[in-house]
Amino acid sequence: MRIYWTSTAESHLDSIYAYIAQNSPEYAQHMVDRITRRSKQIATFPLSGRSVPEYEMGQIREVIEFAYRIIYYIKPDQIDILAVIHGARNALSNYRAMEK
């Protein structure tokens, strides 16, 4: 299945890179690569992620990579990566902040 990274998710990746790169640009690139590689798993096995507890929709799922939650929405023809957030953050509060 085709994967589409939303502009929000891409912005999250940029922020993750910028934060980690303050101490180690090499590790920052490694982490972003690890996160983006997970999209291959998602494309092949869309239901492999768990349902996101903050949402009550079976189509919104997540996989964990290191300390990050990769949240995605399964559509009939593609999968949208919605967000990449730190595991300590609540997905709904993150979404509400994006809405403002």
C-alpha positions as a printed NumPy array, in Angstrom:
array([[  0.   ,   0.   ,   0.   ],
       [  1.142,   3.558,  -0.689],
       [  2.416,   5.703,   2.203],
       [  1.789,   9.454,   2.33 ],
       [  3.625,  11.609,   4.879],
       [  1.455,  14.564,   5.847],
       [  3.095,  17.959,   6.153],
       [  2.52 ,  17.757,   9.914],
       [  4.386,  14.449,  10.164],
       [  7.215,  15.811,   8.011],
       [  7.404,  18.849,  10.28 ],
       [  7.634,  16.542,  13.277],
       [ 10.559,  14.706,  11.648],
       [ 12.294,  18.021,  10.986],
       [ 11.823,  19.024,  14.633],
       [ 13.121,  15.689,  15.896],
       [ 16.173,  16.036,  13.672],
       [ 16.824,  19.632,  14.762],
       [ 16.536,  18.768,  18.442],
       [ 18.849,  15.744,  18.329],
       [ 21.288,  17.437,  15.923],
       [ 22.118,  20.028,  18.557],
       [ 24.243,  17.304,  20.138],
       [ 24.834,  14.873,  17.28 ],
       [ 23.88 ,  15.451,  13.627],
       [ 24.88 ,  11.862,  12.818],
       [ 22.6  ,  10.376,  15.469],
       [ 19.811,  12.757,  14.428],
       [ 19.993,  11.439,  10.855],
       [ 20.124,   7.858,  12.133],
       [ 16.957,   8.409,  14.209],
       [ 15.056,  10.017,  11.326],
       [ 16.126,   7.122,   9.074],
       [ 14.871,   4.585,  11.652],
       [ 11.529,   6.353,  11.888],
       [ 11.036,   6.616,   8.128],
       [ 12.043,   2.978,   7.596],
       [  9.128,   1.919,   9.769],
       [  6.83 ,   3.13 ,   6.999],
       [  7.868,   0.026,   5.011],
       [  6.445,  -2.165,   7.77 ],
       [  3.315,  -0.041,   7.885],
       [  2.891,  -0.276,   4.098],
       [  3.246,  -4.056,   4.132],
       [  1.357,  -4.758,   7.363],
       [ -0.972,  -1.81 ,   8.047],
       [ -2.759,  -3.584,  10.89 ],
       [  0.501,  -4.44 ,  12.675],
       [  0.293,  -1.259,  14.719],
       [ -1.922,  -0.998,  17.751],
       [ -5.008,   1.183,  17.924],
       [ -4.188,   4.619,  19.304],
       [ -5.676,   4.831,  22.813],
       [ -6.584,   8.525,  22.477],
       [ -8.757,   7.812,  19.439],
       [-11.567,   5.339,  19.196],
       [-11.124,   4.53 ,  15.521],
       [ -9.695,   1.26 ,  14.264],
       [ -8.223,   2.99 ,  11.215],
       [ -5.945,   5.189,  13.334],
       [ -3.018,   3.097,  14.523],
       [  0.527,   3.528,  15.725],
       [  3.886,   1.796,  15.78 ],
       [  6.65 ,   2.642,  18.191],
       [ 10.208,   3.367,  17.111],
       [ 12.564,   3.995,  19.998],
       [ 10.774,   6.699,  22.035],
       [  8.546,   7.913,  19.191],
       [  4.97 ,   7.09 ,  18.252],
       [  4.338,   6.972,  14.51 ],
       [  0.604,   7.58 ,  14.179],
       [ -1.094,   6.717,  10.91 ],
       [ -4.512,   6.54 ,   9.31 ],
       [ -5.45 ,   3.587,   7.106],
       [ -7.458,   4.589,   4.043],
       [ -8.708,   2.225,   1.339],
       [ -6.055,   3.331,  -1.169],
       [ -3.193,   4.682,   0.995],
       [ -1.869,   5.149,   4.494],
       [ -1.381,   8.666,   5.825],
       [  1.343,   9.19 ,   8.405],
       [ -0.338,  11.767,  10.644],
       [  2.226,  12.454,  13.334],
       [  5.51 ,  11.422,  14.896],
       [  5.46 ,  12.348,  18.558],
       [  7.464,  11.464,  21.619],
       [  5.908,   8.596,  23.541],
       [  5.405,  10.76 ,  26.625],
       [  3.053,  13.081,  24.733],
       [ -0.68 ,  12.655,  24.338],
       [ -1.732,  12.387,  20.684],
       [ -4.94 ,  14.368,  21.171],
       [ -3.233,  17.315,  22.844],
       [ -0.683,  17.284,  20.035],
       [ -3.469,  17.272,  17.443],
       [ -5.357,  20.085,  19.174],
       [ -2.196,  22.201,  19.228],
       [ -1.858,  21.697,  15.441],
       [ -5.469,  22.814,  14.917],
       [ -4.854,  26.278,  16.45 ]])
